[in-house]
Tab-separated table of C-alpha atoms in Angstrom:
chain	number	residue	atom	x	y	z
A	1	MET	CA	-6.663	8.776	42.988
A	2	LEU	CA	-6.870	5.047	43.659
A	3	LEU	CA	-9.458	4.406	40.941
A	4	LEU	CA	-7.065	4.224	37.969
A	5	PRO	CA	-4.639	1.714	39.585
A	6	VAL	CA	-7.599	-0.449	40.602
A	7	LEU	CA	-8.965	-0.402	37.040
A	8	LEU	CA	-5.552	-1.301	35.662
A	9	LEU	CA	-5.340	-4.247	38.040
A	10	LEU	CA	-8.814	-5.461	37.111
A	11	CYS	CA	-8.735	-4.800	33.362
A	12	GLY	CA	-5.068	-4.696	32.429
A	13	PRO	CA	-3.348	-1.774	30.646
A	14	LEU	CA	-5.610	0.730	28.921
A	15	GLN	CA	-5.529	0.358	25.146
A	16	ALA	CA	-5.330	3.376	22.876
A	17	GLU	CA	-8.067	3.765	20.315
A	18	PRO	CA	-6.924	2.250	16.988
A	19	TYR	CA	-5.986	4.877	14.431
A	20	LYS	CA	-9.181	6.019	12.666
A	21	GLY	CA	-10.952	3.003	14.139
A	22	PHE	CA	-9.082	0.449	11.988
A	23	PRO	CA	-8.543	-2.992	13.569
A	24	ARG	CA	-5.058	-2.950	12.016
A	25	GLY	CA	-4.552	0.793	12.379
A	26	HIS	CA	-0.880	0.289	13.303
A	27	ALA	CA	-0.096	0.037	9.575
A	28	LEU	CA	-1.256	3.613	8.937
A	29	VAL	CA	0.456	6.482	10.751
A	30	SER	CA	-0.102	10.208	11.000
A	31	ALA	CA	2.507	12.837	10.190
A	32	ALA	CA	2.704	13.706	13.894
A	33	GLU	CA	3.502	10.099	14.782
A	34	VAL	CA	6.227	9.878	12.134
A	35	LYS	CA	7.729	13.156	13.395
A	36	SER	CA	7.717	11.773	16.940
A	37	MET	CA	9.441	8.600	15.782
A	38	LEU	CA	12.127	10.579	13.957
A	39	ASP	CA	12.726	12.863	16.944
A	40	LYS	CA	13.623	9.956	19.213
A	41	PRO	CA	17.375	9.668	19.873
A	42	ALA	CA	17.498	5.986	18.959
A	43	SER	CA	15.632	3.384	16.905
A	44	LYS	CA	14.639	5.823	14.195
A	45	PRO	CA	12.507	4.372	11.400
A	46	VAL	CA	13.730	4.030	7.849
A	47	VAL	CA	11.577	6.509	5.917
A	48	LEU	CA	11.104	5.857	2.200
A	49	GLY	CA	9.807	8.356	-0.326
A	50	ALA	CA	7.928	6.477	-3.061
A	51	VAL	CA	7.763	9.541	-5.295
A	52	LYS	CA	8.978	10.627	-8.720
A	53	SER	CA	12.521	11.961	-9.059
A	54	ALA	CA	11.469	15.527	-9.870
A	55	SER	CA	9.285	15.685	-6.786
A	56	TRP	CA	12.008	14.168	-4.612
A	57	LEU	CA	14.566	16.775	-5.632
A	58	LEU	CA	12.101	19.563	-4.982
A	59	GLU	CA	11.091	18.449	-1.484
A	60	HIS	CA	11.177	15.388	0.746
A	61	ILE	CA	11.001	14.424	4.414
A	62	PRO	CA	14.354	15.061	6.129
A	63	GLY	CA	16.431	11.918	6.406
A	64	ALA	CA	14.220	9.933	4.045
A	65	LEU	CA	15.556	7.765	1.218
A	66	HIS	CA	14.289	7.939	-2.341
A	67	THR	CA	12.563	4.813	-3.670
A	68	PRO	CA	11.208	5.460	-7.166
A	69	ARG	CA	8.978	2.764	-8.604
A	70	ASN	CA	11.589	1.397	-11.004
A	71	ALA	CA	13.813	0.555	-8.022
A	72	TYR	CA	11.508	-2.235	-6.853
A	73	THR	CA	9.591	-3.305	-9.946
A	74	GLY	CA	10.617	-5.182	-13.040
A	75	GLN	CA	9.079	-5.894	-16.418
A	76	ALA	CA	5.718	-4.178	-16.994
A	77	GLY	CA	5.811	-2.827	-13.456
A	78	MET	CA	5.506	-6.256	-11.843
A	79	ALA	CA	7.120	-7.205	-8.547
A	80	VAL	CA	10.788	-8.110	-8.549
A	81	ASN	CA	11.785	-11.537	-7.286
A	82	ARG	CA	12.867	-12.351	-3.754
A	83	GLU	CA	16.592	-11.895	-4.348
A	84	ARG	CA	16.226	-8.534	-6.056
A	85	PHE	CA	13.893	-7.245	-3.379
A	86	GLN	CA	16.290	-8.322	-0.657
A	87	ASP	CA	19.096	-6.426	-2.396
A	88	PHE	CA	16.823	-3.397	-2.743
A	89	ALA	CA	15.895	-3.413	0.959
A	90	ARG	CA	19.474	-3.963	2.129
A	91	SER	CA	20.693	-1.100	-0.049
A	92	LEU	CA	18.417	1.162	2.009
A	93	GLY	CA	19.992	0.041	5.285
A	94	ILE	CA	16.931	-1.995	6.278
A	95	ASP	CA	17.528	-4.683	8.886
A	96	ASN	CA	15.241	-7.506	9.923
A	97	ASP	CA	14.127	-5.506	12.962
A	98	SER	CA	13.858	-2.104	11.241
A	99	THR	CA	10.638	-0.139	11.332
A	100	VAL	CA	9.882	1.192	7.859
A	101	VAL	CA	7.647	4.141	6.998
A	102	VAL	CA	6.615	4.678	3.382
A	103	TYR	CA	5.105	7.846	1.995
A	104	ASP	CA	3.983	8.957	-1.462
A	105	GLU	CA	2.263	11.781	-3.302
A	106	ARG	CA	-0.223	9.585	-5.180
A	107	TYR	CA	-0.670	5.845	-4.557
A	108	ASP	CA	2.757	4.171	-4.585
A	109	ALA	CA	3.145	3.757	-0.814
A	110	ALA	CA	0.513	1.022	-0.589
A	111	ARG	CA	2.197	-0.860	-3.416
A	112	LEU	CA	5.595	-0.747	-1.689
A	113	TRP	CA	3.930	-1.773	1.584
A	114	TRP	CA	2.419	-4.764	-0.250
A	115	LEU	CA	5.858	-5.766	-1.557
A	116	PHE	CA	7.428	-5.693	1.886
A	117	HIS	CA	4.651	-7.962	3.165
A	118	LEU	CA	5.106	-10.224	0.158
A	119	TYR	CA	8.676	-10.899	1.266
A	120	GLY	CA	8.168	-11.183	5.000
A	121	LYS	CA	8.637	-7.658	6.366
A	122	PRO	CA	5.478	-6.827	8.385
A	123	ASP	CA	6.740	-3.803	10.357
A	124	VAL	CA	5.964	-1.324	7.585
A	125	ARG	CA	3.663	1.680	7.981
A	126	VAL	CA	2.124	4.020	5.432
A	127	LEU	CA	2.122	7.756	6.145
A	128	ASP	CA	-1.521	8.778	5.992
A	129	GLY	CA	-1.898	11.591	3.463
A	130	GLY	CA	1.657	11.252	2.211
A	131	LEU	CA	4.011	14.167	1.715
A	132	ASP	CA	1.148	16.672	1.684
A	133	ALA	CA	0.150	15.630	5.214
A	134	TRP	CA	3.723	16.162	6.381
A	135	LYS	CA	3.790	19.661	4.879
A	136	ASP	CA	0.297	20.513	6.100
A	137	ALA	CA	1.477	19.731	9.625
A	138	GLY	CA	4.084	22.455	9.218
A	139	TYR	CA	7.095	20.156	9.287
A	140	TYR	CA	10.349	21.001	7.537
A	141	VAL	CA	11.218	19.504	4.137
A	142	GLU	CA	14.614	19.040	2.512
A	143	ARG	CA	15.625	19.703	-1.082
A	144	GLY	CA	18.170	18.049	-3.327
A	145	PRO	CA	19.314	14.429	-3.710
A	146	GLY	CA	19.183	13.642	0.015
A	147	ARG	CA	21.444	11.477	2.119
A	148	ALA	CA	23.156	8.225	1.216
A	149	THR	CA	22.649	5.005	3.155
A	150	ALA	CA	25.238	4.720	5.917
A	151	LYS	CA	25.657	0.956	5.593
A	152	PRO	CA	23.816	-1.981	4.017
A	153	GLY	CA	21.107	-3.634	6.054
A	154	ASN	CA	20.803	-7.296	7.014
A	155	PHE	CA	17.180	-7.865	5.964
A	156	VAL	CA	16.557	-11.435	4.821
A	157	ALA	CA	13.602	-11.728	2.461
A	158	ALA	CA	11.281	-14.647	3.128
A	159	PRO	CA	9.767	-16.769	0.367
A	160	ALA	CA	6.879	-14.927	-1.274
A	161	LEU	CA	3.731	-14.989	0.866
A	162	SER	CA	1.435	-17.620	-0.612
A	163	GLY	CA	-1.708	-16.175	-2.185
A	164	TRP	CA	-0.664	-12.533	-1.705
A	165	THR	CA	-0.084	-12.394	-5.468
A	166	ALA	CA	-2.794	-13.502	-7.885
A	167	TYR	CA	-2.056	-14.868	-11.340
A	168	VAL	CA	-4.017	-15.336	-14.557
A	169	ALA	CA	-5.204	-18.779	-13.467
A	170	ASP	CA	-6.491	-17.353	-10.195
A	171	VAL	CA	-8.481	-14.701	-12.035
A	172	ASP	CA	-9.875	-17.322	-14.409
A	173	ARG	CA	-10.981	-19.496	-11.489
A	174	GLY	CA	-12.349	-16.486	-9.662
A	175	SER	CA	-14.703	-15.684	-12.500
A	176	LEU	CA	-16.356	-19.085	-11.965
A	177	ASP	CA	-16.362	-19.062	-8.155
A	178	ALA	CA	-19.187	-17.253	-6.357
A	179	ALA	CA	-16.980	-16.875	-3.273
A	180	THR	CA	-14.274	-14.995	-5.199
A	181	HIS	CA	-14.638	-11.413	-6.363
A	182	VAL	CA	-12.421	-9.728	-8.948
A	183	TRP	CA	-12.280	-5.959	-8.448
A	184	ASP	CA	-11.210	-3.346	-10.982
A	185	ALA	CA	-9.529	-0.518	-9.044
A	186	ARG	CA	-8.805	1.780	-11.978
A	187	GLY	CA	-10.567	5.022	-12.831
A	188	PRO	CA	-14.154	5.110	-14.136
A	189	ALA	CA	-13.063	5.965	-17.686
A	190	GLU	CA	-10.766	2.929	-17.831
A	191	TRP	CA	-13.528	0.763	-16.409
A	192	ASP	CA	-16.133	1.809	-18.998
A	193	GLY	CA	-13.635	1.697	-21.874
A	194	THR	CA	-13.586	5.391	-22.748
A	195	ALA	CA	-9.922	5.765	-21.741
A	196	ARG	CA	-6.811	3.862	-22.766
A	197	ILE	CA	-3.360	3.924	-21.168
A	198	GLY	CA	-0.077	3.093	-22.854
A	199	GLY	CA	-1.645	2.069	-26.144
A	200	LEU	CA	-3.284	-1.003	-24.644
A	201	PRO	CA	-6.793	-2.028	-25.696
A	202	ALA	CA	-9.659	-0.504	-23.760
A	203	GLY	CA	-11.859	-2.780	-21.697
A	204	ARG	CA	-11.999	-4.741	-18.474
A	205	ILE	CA	-11.781	-8.290	-17.194
A	206	ALA	CA	-15.047	-10.127	-17.785
A	207	GLY	CA	-16.979	-10.651	-14.575
A	208	ALA	CA	-15.032	-8.031	-12.622
A	209	GLN	CA	-16.716	-5.473	-10.375
A	210	PHE	CA	-15.696	-1.846	-10.019
A	211	ILE	CA	-14.294	-0.217	-6.888
A	212	GLY	CA	-12.085	2.766	-7.729
A	213	TRP	CA	-8.929	3.200	-5.691
A	214	ARG	CA	-9.818	6.843	-5.060
A	215	ASP	CA	-12.969	5.788	-3.189
A	216	PHE	CA	-10.822	4.818	-0.208
A	217	ARG	CA	-9.064	8.174	0.042
A	218	LYS	CA	-10.157	11.735	0.617
A	219	SER	CA	-9.061	14.380	-1.875
A	220	ALA	CA	-7.574	17.850	-1.612
A	221	ASP	CA	-7.277	20.130	-4.631
A	222	GLY	CA	-7.976	17.152	-6.873
A	223	ARG	CA	-5.163	15.051	-5.375
A	224	PRO	CA	-5.604	11.956	-3.199
A	225	SER	CA	-5.015	12.713	0.466
A	226	GLU	CA	-5.599	10.770	3.666
A	227	PHE	CA	-7.453	7.470	3.941
A	228	ARG	CA	-11.097	7.611	4.933
A	229	SER	CA	-12.014	6.401	8.414
A	230	ALA	CA	-12.905	2.799	9.215
A	231	ALA	CA	-16.567	3.772	9.523
A	232	GLU	CA	-16.568	5.421	6.097
A	233	ILE	CA	-14.776	2.518	4.452
A	234	SER	CA	-17.072	0.026	6.169
A	235	ALA	CA	-20.076	1.749	4.602
A	236	LEU	CA	-18.340	1.783	1.210
A	237	LEU	CA	-17.543	-1.934	1.404
A	238	ALA	CA	-21.065	-2.835	2.501
A	239	GLN	CA	-22.555	-0.925	-0.417
A	240	ALA	CA	-20.192	-2.611	-2.878
A	241	GLY	CA	-20.909	-6.090	-1.518
A	242	PHE	CA	-17.595	-6.991	0.132
A	243	GLU	CA	-17.623	-9.973	2.488
A	244	PRO	CA	-14.689	-10.882	4.778
A	245	GLY	CA	-15.241	-14.596	4.173
A	246	HIS	CA	-14.812	-14.283	0.414
A	247	ASP	CA	-11.635	-14.002	-1.631
A	248	HIS	CA	-10.920	-10.605	-3.174
A	249	ILE	CA	-8.622	-10.130	-6.181
A	250	PHE	CA	-7.687	-6.559	-7.110
A	251	TYR	CA	-6.272	-5.330	-10.393
A	252	CYS	CA	-5.614	-2.022	-12.134
A	253	HIS	CA	-3.319	-1.103	-15.038
A	254	SER	CA	-0.008	-2.344	-13.653
A	255	GLY	CA	-0.795	-3.525	-10.122
A	256	VAL	CA	0.043	-0.235	-8.357
A	257	ARG	CA	-3.314	1.432	-7.736
A	258	ALA	CA	-4.855	-1.953	-6.908
A	259	ALA	CA	-2.738	-2.068	-3.741
A	260	THR	CA	-4.786	0.799	-2.245
A	261	PRO	CA	-8.078	-1.114	-1.765
A	262	LEU	CA	-6.143	-4.208	-0.693
A	263	PHE	CA	-4.361	-2.121	1.949
A	264	ALA	CA	-7.692	-0.667	3.064
A	265	LEU	CA	-9.161	-4.147	3.560
A	266	TYR	CA	-6.043	-5.121	5.500
A	267	LEU	CA	-6.603	-2.107	7.765
A	268	MET	CA	-10.219	-3.207	8.191
A	269	GLY	CA	-9.091	-6.572	9.538
A	270	TYR	CA	-9.991	-8.752	6.557
A	271	PRO	CA	-8.195	-12.145	6.618
A	272	VAL	CA	-4.838	-11.792	4.894
A	273	GLU	CA	-5.313	-15.116	3.113
A	274	ARG	CA	-8.421	-13.659	1.412
A	275	LEU	CA	-6.597	-10.668	-0.103
A	276	HIS	CA	-4.868	-10.985	-3.475
A	277	LEU	CA	-3.262	-8.521	-5.876
A	278	TYR	CA	-3.220	-9.465	-9.547
A	279	ASP	CA	0.275	-8.210	-10.269
A	280	GLY	CA	0.038	-8.518	-14.049
A	281	SER	CA	-3.218	-6.541	-14.047
A	282	TRP	CA	-4.562	-5.021	-17.265
A	283	ILE	CA	-1.136	-4.924	-18.954
A	284	GLU	CA	-0.870	-8.700	-18.834
A	285	TRP	CA	-4.563	-9.496	-19.223
A	286	SER	CA	-5.184	-7.282	-22.272
A	287	ARG	CA	-2.144	-8.654	-24.091
A	288	ARG	CA	-3.257	-12.183	-23.291
A	289	THR	CA	-6.755	-11.651	-24.659
A	290	ALA	CA	-5.390	-9.901	-27.767
A	291	GLU	CA	-3.316	-12.942	-28.788
């Protein structure tokens, strides 16, 4: 009976195993953890559903707020500026000290997580497996438009995190720098040029390497589900040639899917200053090269 107190005195408090073995596993939460957070009488998280409107009306997590992509992106799907993002966050009742949980049904949660970090809001978690994980756990879902925000929040957006966003010049320099890797996170058909989206030219950025966003997630019935474990992702990264000491720029079609591998590397403990999302992605790059 005295052994545990003695160990605590010698070693300090026992630390829980990081979620799925990720060094930054706090950023990824299970459905059970979100349910526990919501069941607490106080300090409930702000839960955001980054899903399409039709899906939201059909079913969503009770008490969540709808955040469709067009609410936090601007022209060509790129990130809104600091002022607009602050207004967006405040309209959801988000305060500086709020805990935010984001869920999706495809890949939008990682993108919204990236935006919060861009503007200085680190206490944001992604629901592992999204809405399907919540339903698979047997938890209740609501239908209809959902609740309105009780009152505006006081969140103050910080200046954009330096280097978190990559630009054309960064990609150009990266193609000449052996310590910088540009990664195409789209699907295989977009990578090899057999598929086109939105009427844009087929192709890829010269010198880029391929790492599909789906590689970081498991799948269920053809849909992306929970993130793979740290051990599985570590093996994937080693095979692809990722190095923590190098810079990694991710792009896709509009900068949304590219947030998934960036988020995975964040979970794996990669230095934040080495992770970059090319926000303009193929939309901007293909138009630039076509001029």
